[in-house]
Coordinates of C-alpha atoms in Angstrom, one line a residue:
X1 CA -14.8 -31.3 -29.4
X2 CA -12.5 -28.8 -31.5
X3 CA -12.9 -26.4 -28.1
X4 CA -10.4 -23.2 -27.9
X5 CA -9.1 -25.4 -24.8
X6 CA -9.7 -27.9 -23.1
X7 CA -12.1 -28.6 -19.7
X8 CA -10.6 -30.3 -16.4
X9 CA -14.0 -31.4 -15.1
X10 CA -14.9 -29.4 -12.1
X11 CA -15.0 -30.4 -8.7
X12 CA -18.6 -29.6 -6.0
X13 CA -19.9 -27.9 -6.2
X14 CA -20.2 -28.0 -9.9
X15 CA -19.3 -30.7 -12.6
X16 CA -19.0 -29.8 -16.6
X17 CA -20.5 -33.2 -17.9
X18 CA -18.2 -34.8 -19.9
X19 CA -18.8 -33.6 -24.1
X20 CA -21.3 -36.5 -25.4
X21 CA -22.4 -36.6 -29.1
X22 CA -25.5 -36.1 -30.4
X23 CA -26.3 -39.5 -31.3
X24 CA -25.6 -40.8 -27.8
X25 CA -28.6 -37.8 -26.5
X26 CA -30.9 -38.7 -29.3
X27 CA -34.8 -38.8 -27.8
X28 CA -36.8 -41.7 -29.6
X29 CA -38.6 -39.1 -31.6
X30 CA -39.5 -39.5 -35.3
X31 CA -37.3 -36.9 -36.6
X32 CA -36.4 -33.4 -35.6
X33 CA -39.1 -31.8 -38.1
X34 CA -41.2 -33.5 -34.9
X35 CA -39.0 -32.0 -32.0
X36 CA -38.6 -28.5 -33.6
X37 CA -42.6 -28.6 -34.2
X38 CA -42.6 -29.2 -29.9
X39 CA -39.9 -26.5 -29.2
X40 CA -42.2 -23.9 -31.2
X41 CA -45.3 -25.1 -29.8
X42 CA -43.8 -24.7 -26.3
X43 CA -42.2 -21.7 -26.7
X44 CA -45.3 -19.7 -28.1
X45 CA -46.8 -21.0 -25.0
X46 CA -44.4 -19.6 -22.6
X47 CA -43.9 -16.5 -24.8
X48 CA -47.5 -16.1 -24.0
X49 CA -47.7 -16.7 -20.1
X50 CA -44.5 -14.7 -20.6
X51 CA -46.7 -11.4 -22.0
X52 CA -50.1 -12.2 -19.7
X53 CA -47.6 -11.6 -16.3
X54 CA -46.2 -8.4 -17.8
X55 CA -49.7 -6.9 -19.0
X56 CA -52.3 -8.4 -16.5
X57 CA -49.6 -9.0 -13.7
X58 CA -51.5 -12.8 -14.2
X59 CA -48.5 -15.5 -13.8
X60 CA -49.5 -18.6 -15.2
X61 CA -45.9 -20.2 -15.5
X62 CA -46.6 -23.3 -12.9
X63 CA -49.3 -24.3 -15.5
X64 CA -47.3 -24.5 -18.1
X65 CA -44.2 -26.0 -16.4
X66 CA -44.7 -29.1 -19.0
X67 CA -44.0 -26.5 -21.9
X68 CA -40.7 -25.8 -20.3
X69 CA -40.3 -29.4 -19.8
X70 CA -41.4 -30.2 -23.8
X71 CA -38.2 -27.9 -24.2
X72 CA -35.6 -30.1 -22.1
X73 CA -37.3 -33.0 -23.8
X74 CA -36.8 -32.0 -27.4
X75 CA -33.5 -29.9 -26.6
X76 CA -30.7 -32.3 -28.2
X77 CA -32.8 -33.8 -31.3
X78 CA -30.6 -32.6 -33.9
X79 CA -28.8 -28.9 -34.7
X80 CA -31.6 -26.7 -35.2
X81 CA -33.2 -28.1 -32.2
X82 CA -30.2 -27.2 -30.1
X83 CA -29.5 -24.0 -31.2
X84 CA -33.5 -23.2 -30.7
X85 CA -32.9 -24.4 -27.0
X86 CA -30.5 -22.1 -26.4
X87 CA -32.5 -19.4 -27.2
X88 CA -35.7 -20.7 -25.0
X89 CA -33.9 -22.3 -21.8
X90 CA -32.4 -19.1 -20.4
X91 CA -35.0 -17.2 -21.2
X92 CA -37.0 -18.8 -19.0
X93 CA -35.0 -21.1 -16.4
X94 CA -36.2 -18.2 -13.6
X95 CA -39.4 -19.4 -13.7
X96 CA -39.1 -23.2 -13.0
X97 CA -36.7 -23.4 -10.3
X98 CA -37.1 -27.0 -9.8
X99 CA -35.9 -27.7 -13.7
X100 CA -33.5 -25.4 -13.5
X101 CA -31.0 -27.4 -12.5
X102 CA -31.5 -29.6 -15.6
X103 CA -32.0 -27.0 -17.8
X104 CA -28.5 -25.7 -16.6
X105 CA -26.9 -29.3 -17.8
X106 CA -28.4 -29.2 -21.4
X107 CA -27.0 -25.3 -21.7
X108 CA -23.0 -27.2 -20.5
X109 CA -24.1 -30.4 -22.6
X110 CA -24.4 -28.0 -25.4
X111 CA -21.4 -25.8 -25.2
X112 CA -18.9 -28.6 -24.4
X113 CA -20.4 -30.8 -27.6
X114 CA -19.5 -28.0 -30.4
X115 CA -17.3 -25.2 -30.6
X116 CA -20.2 -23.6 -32.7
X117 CA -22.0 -23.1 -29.3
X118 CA -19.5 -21.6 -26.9
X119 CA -20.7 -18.0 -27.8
X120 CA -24.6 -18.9 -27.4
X121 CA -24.6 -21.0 -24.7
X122 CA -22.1 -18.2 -22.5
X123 CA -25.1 -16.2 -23.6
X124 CA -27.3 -17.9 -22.0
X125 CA -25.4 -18.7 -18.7
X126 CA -25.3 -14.2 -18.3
X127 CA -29.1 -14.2 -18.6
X128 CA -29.4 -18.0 -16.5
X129 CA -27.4 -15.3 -13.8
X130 CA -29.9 -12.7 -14.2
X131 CA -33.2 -14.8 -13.1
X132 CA -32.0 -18.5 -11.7
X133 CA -32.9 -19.4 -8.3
X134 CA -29.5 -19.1 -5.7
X135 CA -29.2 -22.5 -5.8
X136 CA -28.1 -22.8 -9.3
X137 CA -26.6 -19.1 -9.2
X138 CA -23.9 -21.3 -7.0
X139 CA -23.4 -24.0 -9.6
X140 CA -23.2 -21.5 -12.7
X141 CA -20.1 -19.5 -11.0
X142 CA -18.3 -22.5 -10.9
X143 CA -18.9 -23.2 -14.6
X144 CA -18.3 -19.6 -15.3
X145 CA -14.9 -20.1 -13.3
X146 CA -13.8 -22.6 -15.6
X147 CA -14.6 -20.8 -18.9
X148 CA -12.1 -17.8 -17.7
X149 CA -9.5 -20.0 -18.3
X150 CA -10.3 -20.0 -22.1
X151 CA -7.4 -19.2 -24.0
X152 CA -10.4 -17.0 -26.7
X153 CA -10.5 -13.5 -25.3
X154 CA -13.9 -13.1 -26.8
X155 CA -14.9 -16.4 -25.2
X156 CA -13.3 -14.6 -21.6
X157 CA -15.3 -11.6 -22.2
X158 CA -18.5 -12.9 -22.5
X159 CA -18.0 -15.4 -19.3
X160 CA -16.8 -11.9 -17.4
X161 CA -20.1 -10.3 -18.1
X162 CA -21.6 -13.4 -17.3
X163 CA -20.5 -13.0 -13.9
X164 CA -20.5 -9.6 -13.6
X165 CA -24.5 -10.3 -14.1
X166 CA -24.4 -13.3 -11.4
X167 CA -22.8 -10.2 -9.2
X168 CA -25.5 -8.0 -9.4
X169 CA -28.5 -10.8 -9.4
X170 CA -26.7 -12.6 -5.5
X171 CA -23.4 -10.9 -4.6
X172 CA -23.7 -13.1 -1.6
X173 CA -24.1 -16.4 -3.6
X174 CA -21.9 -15.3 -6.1
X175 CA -18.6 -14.4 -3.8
X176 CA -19.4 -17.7 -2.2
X177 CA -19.0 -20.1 -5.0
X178 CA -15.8 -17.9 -6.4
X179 CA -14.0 -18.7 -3.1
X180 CA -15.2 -22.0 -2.8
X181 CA -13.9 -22.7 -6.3
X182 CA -10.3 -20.9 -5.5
X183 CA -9.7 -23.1 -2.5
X184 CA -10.2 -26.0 -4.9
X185 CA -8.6 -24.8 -8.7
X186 CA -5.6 -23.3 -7.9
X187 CA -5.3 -22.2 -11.5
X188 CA -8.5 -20.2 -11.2
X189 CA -7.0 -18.0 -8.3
X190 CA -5.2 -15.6 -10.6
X191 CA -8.7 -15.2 -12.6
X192 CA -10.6 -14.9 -9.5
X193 CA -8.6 -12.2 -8.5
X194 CA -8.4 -10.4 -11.7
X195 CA -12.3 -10.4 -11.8
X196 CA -12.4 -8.8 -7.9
X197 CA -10.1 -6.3 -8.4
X198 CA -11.9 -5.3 -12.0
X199 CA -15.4 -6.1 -11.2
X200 CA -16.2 -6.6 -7.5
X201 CA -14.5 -3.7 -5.9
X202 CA -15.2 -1.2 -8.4
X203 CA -18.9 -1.9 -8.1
X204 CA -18.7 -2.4 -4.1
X205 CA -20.1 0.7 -2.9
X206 CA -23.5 -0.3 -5.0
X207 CA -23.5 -4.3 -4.7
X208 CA -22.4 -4.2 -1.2
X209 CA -24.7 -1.1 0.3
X210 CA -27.0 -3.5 1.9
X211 CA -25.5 -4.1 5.9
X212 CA -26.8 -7.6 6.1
X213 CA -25.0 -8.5 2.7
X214 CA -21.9 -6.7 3.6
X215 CA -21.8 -8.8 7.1
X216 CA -22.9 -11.8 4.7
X217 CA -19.6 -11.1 2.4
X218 CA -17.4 -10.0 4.9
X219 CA -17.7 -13.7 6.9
X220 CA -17.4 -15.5 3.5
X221 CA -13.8 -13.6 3.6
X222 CA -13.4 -14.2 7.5
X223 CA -13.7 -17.6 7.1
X224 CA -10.8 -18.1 4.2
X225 CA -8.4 -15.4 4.8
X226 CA -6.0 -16.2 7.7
X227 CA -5.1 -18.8 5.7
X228 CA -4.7 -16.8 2.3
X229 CA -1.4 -16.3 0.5
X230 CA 0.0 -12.6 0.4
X231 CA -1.4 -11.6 -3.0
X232 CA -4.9 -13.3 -2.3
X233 CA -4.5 -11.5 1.0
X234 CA -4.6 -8.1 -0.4
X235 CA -7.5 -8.3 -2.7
X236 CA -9.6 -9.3 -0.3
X237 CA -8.6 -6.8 2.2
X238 CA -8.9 -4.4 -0.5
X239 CA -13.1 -5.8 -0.7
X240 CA -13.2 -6.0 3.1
X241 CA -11.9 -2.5 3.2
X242 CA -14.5 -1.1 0.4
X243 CA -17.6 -2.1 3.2
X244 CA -19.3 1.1 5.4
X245 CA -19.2 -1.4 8.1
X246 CA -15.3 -1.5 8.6
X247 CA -15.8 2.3 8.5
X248 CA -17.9 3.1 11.2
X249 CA -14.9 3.9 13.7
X250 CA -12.7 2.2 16.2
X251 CA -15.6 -0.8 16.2
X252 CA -15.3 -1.7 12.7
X253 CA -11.8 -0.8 12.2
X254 CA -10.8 -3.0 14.9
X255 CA -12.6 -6.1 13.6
X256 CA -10.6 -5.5 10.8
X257 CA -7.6 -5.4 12.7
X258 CA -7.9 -8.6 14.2
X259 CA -8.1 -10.1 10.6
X260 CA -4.7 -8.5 10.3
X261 CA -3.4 -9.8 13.7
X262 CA -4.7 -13.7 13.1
X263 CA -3.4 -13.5 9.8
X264 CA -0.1 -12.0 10.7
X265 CA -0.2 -14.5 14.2
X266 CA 1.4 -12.1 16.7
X267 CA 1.8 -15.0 19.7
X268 CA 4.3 -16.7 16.9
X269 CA 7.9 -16.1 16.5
X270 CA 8.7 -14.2 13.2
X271 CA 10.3 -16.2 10.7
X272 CA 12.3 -14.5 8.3
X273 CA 11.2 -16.6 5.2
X274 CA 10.2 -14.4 1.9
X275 CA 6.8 -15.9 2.6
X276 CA 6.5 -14.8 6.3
X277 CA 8.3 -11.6 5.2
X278 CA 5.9 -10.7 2.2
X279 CA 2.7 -11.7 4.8
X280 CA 3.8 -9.5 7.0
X281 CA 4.3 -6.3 4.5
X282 CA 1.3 -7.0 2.8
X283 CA -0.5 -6.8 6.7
X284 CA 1.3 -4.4 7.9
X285 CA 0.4 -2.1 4.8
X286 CA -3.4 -3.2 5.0
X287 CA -3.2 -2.4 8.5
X288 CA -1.7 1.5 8.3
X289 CA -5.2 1.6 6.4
X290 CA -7.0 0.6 9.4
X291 CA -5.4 2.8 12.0
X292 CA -6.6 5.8 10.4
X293 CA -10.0 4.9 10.7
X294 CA -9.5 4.4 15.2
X295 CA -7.6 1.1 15.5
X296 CA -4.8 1.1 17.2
X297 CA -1.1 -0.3 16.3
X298 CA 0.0 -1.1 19.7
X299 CA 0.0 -4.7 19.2
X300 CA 1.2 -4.5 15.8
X301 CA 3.9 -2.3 16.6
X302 CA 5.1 -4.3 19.7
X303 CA 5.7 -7.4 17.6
X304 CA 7.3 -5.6 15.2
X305 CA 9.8 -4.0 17.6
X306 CA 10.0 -7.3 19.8
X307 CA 9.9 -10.0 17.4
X308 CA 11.3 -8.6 13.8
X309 CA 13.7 -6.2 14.6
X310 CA 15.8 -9.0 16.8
X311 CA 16.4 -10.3 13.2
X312 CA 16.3 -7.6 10.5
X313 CA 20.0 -8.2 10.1
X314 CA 18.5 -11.9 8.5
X315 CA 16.6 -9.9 6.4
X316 CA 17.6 -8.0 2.8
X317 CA 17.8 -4.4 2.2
X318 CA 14.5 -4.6 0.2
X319 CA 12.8 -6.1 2.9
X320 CA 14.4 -4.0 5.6
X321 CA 13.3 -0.5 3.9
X322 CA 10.0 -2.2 3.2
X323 CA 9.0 -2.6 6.6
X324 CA 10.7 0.6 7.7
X325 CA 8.8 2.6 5.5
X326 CA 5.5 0.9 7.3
X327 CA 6.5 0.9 10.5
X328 CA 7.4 5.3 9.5
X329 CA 3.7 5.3 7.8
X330 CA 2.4 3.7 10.8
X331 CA 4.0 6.0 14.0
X332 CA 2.0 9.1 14.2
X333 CA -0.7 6.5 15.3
X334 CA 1.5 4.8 18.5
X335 CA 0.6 6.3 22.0
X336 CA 2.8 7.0 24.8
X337 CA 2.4 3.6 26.5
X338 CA 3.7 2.0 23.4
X339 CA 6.6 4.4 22.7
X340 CA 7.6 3.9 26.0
X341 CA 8.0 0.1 25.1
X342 CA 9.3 0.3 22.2
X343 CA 11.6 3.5 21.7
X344 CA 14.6 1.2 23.5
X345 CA 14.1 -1.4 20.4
X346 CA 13.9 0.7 18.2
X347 CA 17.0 3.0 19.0
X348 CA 19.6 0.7 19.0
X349 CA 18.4 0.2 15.1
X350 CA 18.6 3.9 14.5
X351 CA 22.3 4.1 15.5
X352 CA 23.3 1.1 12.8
X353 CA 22.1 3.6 10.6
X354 CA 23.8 6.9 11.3
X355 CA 27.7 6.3 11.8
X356 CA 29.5 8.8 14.4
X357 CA 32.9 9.1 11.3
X358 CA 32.9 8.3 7.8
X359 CA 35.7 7.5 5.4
X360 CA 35.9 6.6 2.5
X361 CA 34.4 3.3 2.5
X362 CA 31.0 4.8 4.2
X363 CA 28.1 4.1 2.6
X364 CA 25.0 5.8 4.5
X365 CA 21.5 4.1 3.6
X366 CA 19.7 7.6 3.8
X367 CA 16.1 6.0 3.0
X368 CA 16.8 3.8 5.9
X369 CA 17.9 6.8 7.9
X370 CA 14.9 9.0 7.1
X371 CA 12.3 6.2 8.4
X372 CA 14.2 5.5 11.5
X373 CA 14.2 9.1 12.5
X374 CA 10.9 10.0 11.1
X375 CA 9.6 6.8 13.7
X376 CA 12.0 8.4 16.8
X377 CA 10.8 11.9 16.2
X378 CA 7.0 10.7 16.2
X379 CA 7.4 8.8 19.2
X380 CA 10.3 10.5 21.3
X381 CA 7.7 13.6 20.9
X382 CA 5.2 11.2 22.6
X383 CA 7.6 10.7 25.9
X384 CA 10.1 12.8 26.0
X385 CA 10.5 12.4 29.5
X386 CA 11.6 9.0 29.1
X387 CA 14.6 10.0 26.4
X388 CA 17.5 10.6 29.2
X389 CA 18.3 6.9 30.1
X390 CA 17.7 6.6 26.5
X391 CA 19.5 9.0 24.7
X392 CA 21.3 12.0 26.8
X393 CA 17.8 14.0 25.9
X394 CA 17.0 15.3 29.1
X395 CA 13.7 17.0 29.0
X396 CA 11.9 17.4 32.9
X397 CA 8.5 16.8 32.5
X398 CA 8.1 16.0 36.2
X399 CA 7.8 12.6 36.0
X400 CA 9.9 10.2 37.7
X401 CA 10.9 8.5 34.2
X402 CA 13.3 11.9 33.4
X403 CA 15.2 10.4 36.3
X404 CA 17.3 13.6 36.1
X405 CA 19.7 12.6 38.8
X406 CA 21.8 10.3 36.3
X407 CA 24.4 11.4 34.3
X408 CA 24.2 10.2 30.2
X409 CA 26.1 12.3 28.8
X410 CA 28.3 10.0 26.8
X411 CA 24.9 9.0 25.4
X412 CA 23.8 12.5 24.3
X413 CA 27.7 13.0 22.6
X414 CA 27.6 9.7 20.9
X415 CA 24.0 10.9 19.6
X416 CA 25.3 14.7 18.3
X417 CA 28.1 13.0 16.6
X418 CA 26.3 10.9 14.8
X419 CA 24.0 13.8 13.8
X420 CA 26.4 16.1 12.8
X421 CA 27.7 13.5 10.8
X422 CA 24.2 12.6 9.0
X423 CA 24.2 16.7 8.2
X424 CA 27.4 17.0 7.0
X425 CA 26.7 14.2 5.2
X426 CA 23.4 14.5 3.4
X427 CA 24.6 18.3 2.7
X428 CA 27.6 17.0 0.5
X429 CA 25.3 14.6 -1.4
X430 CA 22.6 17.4 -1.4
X431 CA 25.0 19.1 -3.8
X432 CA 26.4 15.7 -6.0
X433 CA 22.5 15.2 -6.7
X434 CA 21.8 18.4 -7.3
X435 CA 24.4 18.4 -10.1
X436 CA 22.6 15.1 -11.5
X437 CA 19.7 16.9 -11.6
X438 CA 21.2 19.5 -13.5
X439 CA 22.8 17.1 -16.4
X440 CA 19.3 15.3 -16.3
X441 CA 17.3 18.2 -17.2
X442 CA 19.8 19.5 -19.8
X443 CA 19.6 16.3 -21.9
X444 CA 17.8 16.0 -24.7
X445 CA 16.3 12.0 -25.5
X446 CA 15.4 11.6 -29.3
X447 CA 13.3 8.1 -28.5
X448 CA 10.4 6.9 -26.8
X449 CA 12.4 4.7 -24.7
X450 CA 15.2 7.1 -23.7
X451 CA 12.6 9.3 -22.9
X452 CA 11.2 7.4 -20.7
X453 CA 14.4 6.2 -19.3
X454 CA 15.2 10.1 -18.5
X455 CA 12.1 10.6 -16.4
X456 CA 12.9 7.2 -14.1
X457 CA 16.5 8.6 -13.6
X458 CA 15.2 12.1 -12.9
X459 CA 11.8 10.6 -10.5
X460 CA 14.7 8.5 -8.6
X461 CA 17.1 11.4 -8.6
X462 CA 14.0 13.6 -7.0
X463 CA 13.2 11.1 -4.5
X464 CA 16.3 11.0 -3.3
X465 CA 16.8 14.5 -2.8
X466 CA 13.6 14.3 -1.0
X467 CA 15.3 12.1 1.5
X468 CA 18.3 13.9 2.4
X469 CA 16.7 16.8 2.8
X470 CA 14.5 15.3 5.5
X471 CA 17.5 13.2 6.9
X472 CA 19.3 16.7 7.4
X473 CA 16.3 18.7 8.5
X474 CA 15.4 16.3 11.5
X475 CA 18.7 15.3 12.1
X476 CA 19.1 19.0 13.1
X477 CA 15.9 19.7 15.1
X478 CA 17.1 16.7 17.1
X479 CA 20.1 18.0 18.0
X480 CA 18.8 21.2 19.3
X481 CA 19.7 22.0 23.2
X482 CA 16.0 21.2 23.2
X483 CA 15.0 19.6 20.4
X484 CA 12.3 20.6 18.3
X485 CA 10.0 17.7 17.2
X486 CA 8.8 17.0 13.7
X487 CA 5.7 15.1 14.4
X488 CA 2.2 15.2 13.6
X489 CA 1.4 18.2 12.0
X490 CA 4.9 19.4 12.0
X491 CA 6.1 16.0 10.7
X492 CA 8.0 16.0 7.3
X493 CA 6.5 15.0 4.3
X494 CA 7.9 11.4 4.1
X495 CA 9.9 11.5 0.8
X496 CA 7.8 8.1 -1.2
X497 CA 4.6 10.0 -0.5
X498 CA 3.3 11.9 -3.0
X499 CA 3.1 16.0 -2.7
X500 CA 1.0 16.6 0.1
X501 CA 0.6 16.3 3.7
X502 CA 2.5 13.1 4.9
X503 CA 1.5 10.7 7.7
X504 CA 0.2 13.0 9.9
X505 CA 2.9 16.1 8.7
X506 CA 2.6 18.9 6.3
X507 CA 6.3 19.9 6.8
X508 CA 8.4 20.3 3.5
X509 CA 12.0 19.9 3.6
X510 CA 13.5 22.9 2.8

């Protein structure tokens, strides 16, 4: 057929029939004056067992199943007897669920024989999805599937609705044959993830209220997720994370949080691939979600520190800040145990950032600077008996850890020195971007593009100011005599985060 594009015959659980023409699915009938007299005939019957169940509550469809059958019969005589069908079998398909299935065919005979059908018969399959039985539900997904791939927008917009309606009639059935169908078209994924993000999630508080559904869903996702690619990865979090039952406390939030682990696998090495990289992001990000509904990061954080900072050198800039600005977003969350583990991992990293002299040839990455320290502040606060072996930071808590007996103060000057340096630093840039700031809001653009051009260079210009600020602001409560921690509610306001309280902090650089 002439079709806007052109069908790859699906795979199980559905198969488009291959387009036939009429002649070959001509019925030994005289003519079609005969067949249209049956399809009327039948259809004023079911019309009428149609009005007797909505007036008198009476159903007397099983009695006239050979009406509906008359239909199927007669369907394919000639034009007017197919575009008749496509009126009648939708209408009705709910209420024979054992010639459903058949009925289904005709409706894909139909639209793959003529381009003149497409827009009826995509009709039909949205009210098939409002009354079929689940078992054809299942099969009419994964002709719906196929139609998204229509290169005729009107053609995609009808199918959407279509399965927008098979949505609200089995959200259960309907979720099931979409992932069945992406593990088996991988051209349909990017569709199939379009329609969750547009569709599913949007309307998840309402189609997934019901518990047993949501537990129902949320296994169809269990089942297919570890072994997801990053981008599939974060829509379905994204439906996983729109259930009440991930959001009932540590129980839920934790179930969800072993997703992230098995996906993530903690017991492997980490390989610094862009693959294993963007997994781990994606995670990692899906995760700081979790932990403020009671889950804890310790794992997460110990293979971080452990197994991916060992090689962040192998990793580039993009990357690194990526996962620094996580594992920042992430440490008002980490307990003392965990800090206590981690901090020495961590530390080493924070010195590559802050050099003890500059020259000329220095080039401080502040963004990197203002994670690292935003990380040591949150969790130094949590131990900061531990900090003197560490750092030079003695602080007696009482505990045997301040082991206040040793002497590390070469540790606590290399530390100053390197803070006083960050100040001075981030001070002298304060000033250069200040300047920029200046020039950017004294310029006048004339077009729509330099316009917006002018509000990147002044968003990036504000950002970065952000950053120093907070650089310079911890880098000085930390070198206090006793330093003065900027953490939880004290914390700065991390500079990528909009206006607001941060992770855990309401501070604003000042």
């Amino acid at each position: 057929p002439n079709s806007a594009f052109a069908f790859t015959p699906l795979r199980v659980p559905c198969t488009l029939r291959s387009a036939q023409t009429s002649e070959a699915h001509e019925i030994n009938m005289a003519d079609e004056s005969a067949a249209l007299d049956l399809l009327y005939k039948a259809a004023d019957k079911l019309l009428d067992a149609q009005s007797k169940l909505t007036k008198d509550g009476v159903d007397e469809f099983a009695e006239n199943a050979s009406q509906f059958q008359a239909v199927l019969d007669n369907a394919k005589v000639g034009p007017k007897s197919k575009t008749l069908s496509l009126q009648i079998l939708p209408k009705y398909m709910g209420r024979f669920p054992d010639l459903a299935d058949s009925a289904l065919d005709i409706l894909i005979d139909l639209f793959e024989e003529n381009e003149q059908y497409h827009m009826k018969a995509i009709e039909g399959f949205k009210v098939v999805a409002t009354s079929a039985p689940a078992a054809v539900i299942g099969k009419l997904v994964g002709v719906l599937a196929q139609l998204l791939q229509s290169e005729d927008q009107k053609e995609v917009d009808a199918v959407n609705d279509a399965l927008v309606a098979a949505l609200e009639k089995d959200v259960t059935g309907t979720i099931g044959a979409v992932l069945e169908h992406m593990a088996s078209e991988e051209n349909f994924k990017p569709k199939a993830l379009l329609f969750m993000q547009r569709e599913l999630i949007p309307r998840a508080h309402k189609l997934l209220s019901d518990e047993e559904v949501q537990k129902a869903v949320a296994g169809q996702f269990k089942k297919v997720i570890a072994g997801a690619a990053a981008k599939e990865f974060n829509v379905f979090m994204k439906v996983l994370f729109s259930m009440k039952i991930f959001k009932n406390g540590a129980a839920g939030a934790n179930e969800l949080l072993d997703i992230v682990h098995t996906t993530i696998n903690l017991e492997a090495d980490f390989l610094p691939t862009p693959e294993h990289v963007e997994r781990l992001i994606l995670c990692t990000g899906s995760a700081n979600l979790i932990f403020k509904h009671g889950a804890s990061p310790n794992k997460l954080v110990t293979y971080m520190c452990k197994k991916v900072l060992p090689k962040f050198a192998e990793l580039n800039s993009a990357q690194q800040l990526s996962l620094l600005k996580l594992l920042a977003e992430i440490s008002p969350f980490i307990k003392g145990a965990t800090s206590r583990e981690t901090l020495p991992l961590l530390y080493p990293l924070l010195l590559t950032f802050m050099p003890a002299t500059v020259d000329a040839e220095t080039k401080i990455n502040y963004s990197a600077v203002e994670c690292a320290l935003y990380c040591f502040h949150q969790m130094a606060s949590r131990v900061p008996g531990f900090l003197h072996a560490l750092c030079g930071i003695k602080i007696n808590t009482g505990q045997p850890e301040c082991r206040l007996d040793e002497d590390h103060t070469e540790k606590l000057k290399d530390l100053h020195a390197r803070l006083g340096t960050l100040v001075t630093q981030c001070e002298d840039f304060v000033k250069k971007l200040q300047q920029v700031a200046q020039k950017l809001n004294e310029t006048k653009p004339e077009t729509d593009e330099a316009k917006k051009d002018l509000q990147t260079k002044k968003e990036a210009c504000n950002t970065s100011l952000r950053t120093c600020k907070n650089v310079s602001l911890m880098s000085k409560n930390l070198k206090l005599d006793k330093p003065h921690w900027l953490a939880d509610e004290s914390a700065v306001n991390l500079s990528w985060k909009s206006v607001g309280p941060g992770a855990g902090g309401k501070r604003m650089a000042e």
